[in-house]
Coordinates of C-alpha atoms (C1' of nucleotides) in Angstrom, one line a residue:
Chain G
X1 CA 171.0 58.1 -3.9
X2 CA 170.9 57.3 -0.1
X3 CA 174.1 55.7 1.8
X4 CA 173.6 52.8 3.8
X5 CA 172.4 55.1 7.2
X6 CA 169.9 56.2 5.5
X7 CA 168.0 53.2 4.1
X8 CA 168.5 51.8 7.2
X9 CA 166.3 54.8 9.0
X10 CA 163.8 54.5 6.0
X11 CA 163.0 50.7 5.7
X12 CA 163.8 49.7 9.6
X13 CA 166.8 47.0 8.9
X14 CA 169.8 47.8 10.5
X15 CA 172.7 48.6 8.8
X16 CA 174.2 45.5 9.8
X17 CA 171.4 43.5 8.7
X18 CA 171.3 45.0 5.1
X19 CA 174.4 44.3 4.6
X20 CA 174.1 40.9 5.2
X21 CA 171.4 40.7 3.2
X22 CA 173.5 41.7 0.6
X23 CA 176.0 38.9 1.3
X24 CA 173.0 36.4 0.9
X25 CA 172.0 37.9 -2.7
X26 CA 169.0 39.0 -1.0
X27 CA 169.9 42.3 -2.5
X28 CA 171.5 43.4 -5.3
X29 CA 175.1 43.7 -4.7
X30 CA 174.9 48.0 -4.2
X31 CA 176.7 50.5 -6.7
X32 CA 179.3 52.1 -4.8
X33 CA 180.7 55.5 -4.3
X34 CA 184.4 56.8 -4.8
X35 CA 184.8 56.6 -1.0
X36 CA 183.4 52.8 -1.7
X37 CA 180.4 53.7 0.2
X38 CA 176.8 51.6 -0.9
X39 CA 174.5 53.9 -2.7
X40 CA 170.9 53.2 -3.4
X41 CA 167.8 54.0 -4.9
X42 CA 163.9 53.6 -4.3
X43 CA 164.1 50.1 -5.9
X44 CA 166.4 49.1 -2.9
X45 CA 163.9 50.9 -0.1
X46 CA 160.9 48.6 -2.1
X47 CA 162.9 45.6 -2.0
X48 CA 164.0 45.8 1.6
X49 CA 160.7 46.2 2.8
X50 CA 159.3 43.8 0.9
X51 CA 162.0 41.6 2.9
X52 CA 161.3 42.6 6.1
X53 CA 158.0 42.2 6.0
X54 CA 158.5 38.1 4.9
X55 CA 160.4 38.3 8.0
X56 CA 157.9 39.9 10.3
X57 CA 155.7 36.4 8.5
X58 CA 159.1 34.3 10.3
X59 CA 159.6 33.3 6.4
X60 CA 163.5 32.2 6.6
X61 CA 165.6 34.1 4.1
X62 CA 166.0 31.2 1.7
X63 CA 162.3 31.1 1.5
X64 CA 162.1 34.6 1.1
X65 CA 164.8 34.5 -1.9
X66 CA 163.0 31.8 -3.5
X67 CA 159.5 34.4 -3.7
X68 CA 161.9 37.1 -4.9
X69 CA 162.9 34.2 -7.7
X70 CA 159.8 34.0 -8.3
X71 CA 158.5 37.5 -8.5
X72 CA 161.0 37.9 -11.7
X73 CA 159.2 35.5 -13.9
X74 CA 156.0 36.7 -13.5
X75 CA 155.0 34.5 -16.6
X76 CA 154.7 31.2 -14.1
X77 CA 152.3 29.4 -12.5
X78 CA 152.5 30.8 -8.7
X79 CA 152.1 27.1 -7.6
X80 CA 154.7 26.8 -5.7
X81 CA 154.4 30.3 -4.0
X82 CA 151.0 28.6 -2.7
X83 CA 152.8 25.6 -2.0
X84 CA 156.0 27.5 0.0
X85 CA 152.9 29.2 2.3
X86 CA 151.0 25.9 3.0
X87 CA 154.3 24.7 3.7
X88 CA 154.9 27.8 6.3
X89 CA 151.4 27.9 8.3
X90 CA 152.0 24.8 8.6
X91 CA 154.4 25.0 10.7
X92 CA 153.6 27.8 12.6
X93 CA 150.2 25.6 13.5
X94 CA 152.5 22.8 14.9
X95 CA 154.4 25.2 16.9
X96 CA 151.4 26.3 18.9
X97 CA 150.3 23.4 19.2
X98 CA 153.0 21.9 21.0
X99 CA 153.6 25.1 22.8
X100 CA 150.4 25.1 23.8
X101 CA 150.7 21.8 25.3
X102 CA 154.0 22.8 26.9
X103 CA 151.9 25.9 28.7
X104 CA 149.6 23.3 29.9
X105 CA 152.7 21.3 31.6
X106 CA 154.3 24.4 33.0
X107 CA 151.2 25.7 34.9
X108 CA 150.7 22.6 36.5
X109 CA 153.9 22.3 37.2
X110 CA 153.8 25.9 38.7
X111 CA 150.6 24.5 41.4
X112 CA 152.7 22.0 42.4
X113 CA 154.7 24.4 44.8
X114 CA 153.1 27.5 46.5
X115 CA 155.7 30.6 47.8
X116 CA 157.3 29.9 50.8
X117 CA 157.9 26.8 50.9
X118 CA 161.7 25.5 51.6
X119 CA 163.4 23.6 48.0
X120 CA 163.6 20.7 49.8
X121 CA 159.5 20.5 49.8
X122 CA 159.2 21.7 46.8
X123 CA 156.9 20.2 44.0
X124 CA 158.2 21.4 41.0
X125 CA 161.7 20.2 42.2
X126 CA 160.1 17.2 43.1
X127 CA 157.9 16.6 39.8
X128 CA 161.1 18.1 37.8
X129 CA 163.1 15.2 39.5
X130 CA 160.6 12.6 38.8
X131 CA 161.6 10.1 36.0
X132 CA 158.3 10.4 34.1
X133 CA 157.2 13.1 32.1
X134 CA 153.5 13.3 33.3
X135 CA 153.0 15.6 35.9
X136 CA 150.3 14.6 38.4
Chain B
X1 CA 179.9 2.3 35.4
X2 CA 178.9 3.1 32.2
X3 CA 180.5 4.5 29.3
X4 CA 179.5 7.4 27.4
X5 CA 177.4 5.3 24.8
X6 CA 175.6 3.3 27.2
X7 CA 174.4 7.0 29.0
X8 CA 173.3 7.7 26.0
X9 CA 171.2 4.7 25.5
X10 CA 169.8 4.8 28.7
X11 CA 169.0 8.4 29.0
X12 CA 168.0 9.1 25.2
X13 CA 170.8 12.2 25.1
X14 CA 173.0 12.1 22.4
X15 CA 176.5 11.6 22.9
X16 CA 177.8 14.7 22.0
X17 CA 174.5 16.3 24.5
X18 CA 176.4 14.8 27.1
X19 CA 180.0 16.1 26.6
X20 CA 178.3 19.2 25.7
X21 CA 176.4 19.6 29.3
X22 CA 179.6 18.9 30.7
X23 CA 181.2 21.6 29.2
X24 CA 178.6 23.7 30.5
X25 CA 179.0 22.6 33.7
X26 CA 175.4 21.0 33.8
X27 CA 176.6 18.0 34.9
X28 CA 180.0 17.4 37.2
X29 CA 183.2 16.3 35.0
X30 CA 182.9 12.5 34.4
X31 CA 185.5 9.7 36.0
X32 CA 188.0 8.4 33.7
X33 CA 189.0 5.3 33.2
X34 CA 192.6 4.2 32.1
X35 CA 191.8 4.9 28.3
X36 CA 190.4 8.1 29.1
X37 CA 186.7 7.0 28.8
X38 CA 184.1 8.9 31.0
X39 CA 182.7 6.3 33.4
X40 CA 178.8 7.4 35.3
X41 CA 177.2 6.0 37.5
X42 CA 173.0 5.8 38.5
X43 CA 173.7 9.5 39.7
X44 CA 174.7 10.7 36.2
X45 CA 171.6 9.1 35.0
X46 CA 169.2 10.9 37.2
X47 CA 171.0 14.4 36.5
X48 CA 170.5 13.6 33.0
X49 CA 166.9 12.8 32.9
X50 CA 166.5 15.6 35.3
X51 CA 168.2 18.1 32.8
X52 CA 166.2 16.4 29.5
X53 CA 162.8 16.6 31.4
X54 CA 163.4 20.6 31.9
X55 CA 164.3 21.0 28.4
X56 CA 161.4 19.1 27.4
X57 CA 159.7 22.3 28.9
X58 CA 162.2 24.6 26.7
X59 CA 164.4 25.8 29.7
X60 CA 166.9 27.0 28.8
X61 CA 170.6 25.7 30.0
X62 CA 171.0 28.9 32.3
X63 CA 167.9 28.4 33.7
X64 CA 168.7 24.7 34.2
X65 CA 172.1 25.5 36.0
X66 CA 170.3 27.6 38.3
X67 CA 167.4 24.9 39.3
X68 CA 169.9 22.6 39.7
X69 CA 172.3 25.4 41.9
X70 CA 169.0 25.4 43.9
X71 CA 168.6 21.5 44.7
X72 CA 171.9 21.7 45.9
X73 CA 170.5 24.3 49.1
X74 CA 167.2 22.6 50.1
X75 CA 166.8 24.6 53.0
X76 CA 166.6 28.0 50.9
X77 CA 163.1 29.2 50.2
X78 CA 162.2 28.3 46.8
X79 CA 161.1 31.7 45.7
X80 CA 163.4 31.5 43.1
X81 CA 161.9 28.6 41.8
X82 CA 158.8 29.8 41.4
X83 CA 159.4 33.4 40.1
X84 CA 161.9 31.4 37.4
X85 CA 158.7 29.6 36.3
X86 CA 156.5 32.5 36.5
X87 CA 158.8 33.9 34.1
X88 CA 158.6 31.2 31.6
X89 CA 155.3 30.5 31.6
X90 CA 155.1 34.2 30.6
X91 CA 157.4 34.0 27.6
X92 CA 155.3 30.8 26.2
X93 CA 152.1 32.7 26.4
X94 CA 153.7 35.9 24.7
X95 CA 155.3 33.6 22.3
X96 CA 151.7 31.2 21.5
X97 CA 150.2 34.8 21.1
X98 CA 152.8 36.2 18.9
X99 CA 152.6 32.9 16.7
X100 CA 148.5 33.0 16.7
X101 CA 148.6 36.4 15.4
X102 CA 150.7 35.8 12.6
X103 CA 149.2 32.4 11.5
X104 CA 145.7 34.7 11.0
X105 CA 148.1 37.0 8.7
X106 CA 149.0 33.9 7.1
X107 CA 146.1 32.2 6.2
X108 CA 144.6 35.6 5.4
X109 CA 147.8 36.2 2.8
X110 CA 147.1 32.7 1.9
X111 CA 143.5 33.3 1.1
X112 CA 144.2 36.1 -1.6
X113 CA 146.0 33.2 -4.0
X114 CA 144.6 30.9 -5.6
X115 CA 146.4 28.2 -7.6
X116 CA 146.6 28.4 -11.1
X117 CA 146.9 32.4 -11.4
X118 CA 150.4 33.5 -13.0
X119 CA 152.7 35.0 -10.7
X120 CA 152.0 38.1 -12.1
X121 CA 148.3 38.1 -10.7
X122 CA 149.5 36.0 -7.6
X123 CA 147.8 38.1 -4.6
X124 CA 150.1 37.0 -2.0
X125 CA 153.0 38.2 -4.0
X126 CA 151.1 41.4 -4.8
X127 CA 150.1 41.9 -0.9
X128 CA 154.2 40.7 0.2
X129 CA 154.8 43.7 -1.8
X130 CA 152.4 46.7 -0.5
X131 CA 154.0 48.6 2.1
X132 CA 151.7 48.3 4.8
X133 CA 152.0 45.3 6.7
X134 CA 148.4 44.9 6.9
X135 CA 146.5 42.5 4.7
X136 CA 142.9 43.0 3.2
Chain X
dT1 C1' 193.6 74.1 7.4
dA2 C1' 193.5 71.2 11.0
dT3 C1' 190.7 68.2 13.5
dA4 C1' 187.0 66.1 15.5
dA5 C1' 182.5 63.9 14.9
dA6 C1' 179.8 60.9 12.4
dC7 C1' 179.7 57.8 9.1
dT8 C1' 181.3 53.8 6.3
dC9 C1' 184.3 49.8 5.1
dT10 C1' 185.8 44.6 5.8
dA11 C1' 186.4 40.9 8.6
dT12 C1' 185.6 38.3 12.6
dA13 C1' 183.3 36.6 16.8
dA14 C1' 179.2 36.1 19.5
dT15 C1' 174.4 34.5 20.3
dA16 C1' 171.6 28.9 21.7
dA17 C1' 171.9 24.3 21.9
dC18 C1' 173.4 21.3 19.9
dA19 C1' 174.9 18.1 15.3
dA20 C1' 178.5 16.8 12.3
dT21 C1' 183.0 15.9 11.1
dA22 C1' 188.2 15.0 11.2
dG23 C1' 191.9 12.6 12.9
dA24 C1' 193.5 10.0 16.5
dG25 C1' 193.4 6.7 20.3
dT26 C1' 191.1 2.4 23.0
dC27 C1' 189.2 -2.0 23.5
dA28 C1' 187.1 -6.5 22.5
dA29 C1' 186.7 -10.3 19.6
dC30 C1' 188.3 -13.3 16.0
Chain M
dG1 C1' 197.2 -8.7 14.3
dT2 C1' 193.6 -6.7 12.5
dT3 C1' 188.8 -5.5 12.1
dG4 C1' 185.0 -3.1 14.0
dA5 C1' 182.8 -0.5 17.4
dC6 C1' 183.6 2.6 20.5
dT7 C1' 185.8 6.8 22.5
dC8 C1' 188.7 11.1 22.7
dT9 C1' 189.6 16.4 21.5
dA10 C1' 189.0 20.1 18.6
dT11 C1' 186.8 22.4 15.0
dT12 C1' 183.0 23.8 12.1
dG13 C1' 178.2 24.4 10.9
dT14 C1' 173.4 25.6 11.9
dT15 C1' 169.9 30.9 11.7
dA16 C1' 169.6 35.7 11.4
dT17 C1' 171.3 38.8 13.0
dT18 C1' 174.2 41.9 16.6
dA19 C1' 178.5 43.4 18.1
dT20 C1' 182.8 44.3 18.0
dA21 C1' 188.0 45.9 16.0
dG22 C1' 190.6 48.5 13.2
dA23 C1' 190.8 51.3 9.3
dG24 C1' 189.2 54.6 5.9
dT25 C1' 185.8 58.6 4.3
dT26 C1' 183.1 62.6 4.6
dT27 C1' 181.2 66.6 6.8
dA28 C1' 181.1 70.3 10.1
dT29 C1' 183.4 73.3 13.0
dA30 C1' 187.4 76.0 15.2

DNA sequence: TATAAACTCTATAATAACAATAGAGTCAAC
DNA sequence: GTTGACTCTATTGTTATTATAGAGTTTATA
């Protein structure tokens, strides 16, 4: 049985962070020691991992509860894990897309002013000022 | 003079925006007027649409402050400016990369369900589960 | 055996940029 | 005078952690 330290070296999550996971039923509240330390298992390494990597997909913890939901009743239609993922890329999708739009403003807002020149002539302050959005 | 709501109005920030850049000392503390009501003037409106048009480019309030800090000395070079932008423009990019990379992970963990399946056989369950983050 | 180092515990506050609410006061019109 | 629309301050909530504070536990060393 590992203390908290120590799953936190093996699965990455900061000690912090498990424990916070724990206070999100993320986790299974932890046995405990006679000191009241957390004690785990291998079950708990799986599990966290399993966790982290929804996160390293930017899938929010209630998201990632509800696949955990899921994953105990393997009996069900996996529907709505399909539907939770749709959901997710397609947001990601709109993200770039208007951050890839926003990139677009910012560089020509960056030609607008070469090095050098005082703030009082400068374009970005001056396009930055400017009461309409479009930039040209 | 207008009152807080009509700032709003014109301007398209919230009222609570507003008090809140004041508290951040984005824009100056507002007139009162005998019933305590904040009273602006055109000036207020300007500042605001300044401030709304850089965070319709994601700058942050900091970095707002400073532009702002910097119209206030237009004799100074605008080096600042520019590297501040330069900056920015780099944290989209990293960020549009970061957000491409994972919607391939996506659509590839997407791939390996297809509706219909139990949970049990669900492949984007199975593949949230295998330790390695990568996918195939 | 004493004590110091390293670890753990709970609880609370901070992060960013607001949104939402509570409870109270102001102002105009009817 | 009272209703309704507005405003005020102060506090809490949002997300997923991180960072404390202050206390207790365990392990290693002197």
């Amino acid at each position: 049985m590992k203390k908290i330290g120590e799953l936190s070296k093996v699965t990455g999550c900061s000690v912090q962070t498990i424990r916070h996971y724990e206070k999100e039923h993320l986790i299974a509240s932890a046995e405990r020691s006679e000191g009241n330390f957390r004690l785990y298992d291998e079950s708990a390494v799986e599990r966290l991992l399993f966790i982290k990597h929804c996160r390293s997909l930017d899938l929010s913890l209630p998201e990632i509860r509800q696949l955990l939901a899921l994953n105990r009743s393997p009996g069900s239609q996996c529907d709505d894990v399909n539907r939770m993922m749709d959901r997710h890329i397609e947001q990601v999708e709109t993200r770039i897309q208007e951050l890839t739009k926003l990139n677009e403003q910012l560089r020509m807002l960056r030609r607008s002013c070469t090095n050098r020149r005082t703030v009082e002539q400068c374009g970005i302050l001056r396009n930055l000022s400017a009461t309409s959005v479009s930039i040209g």
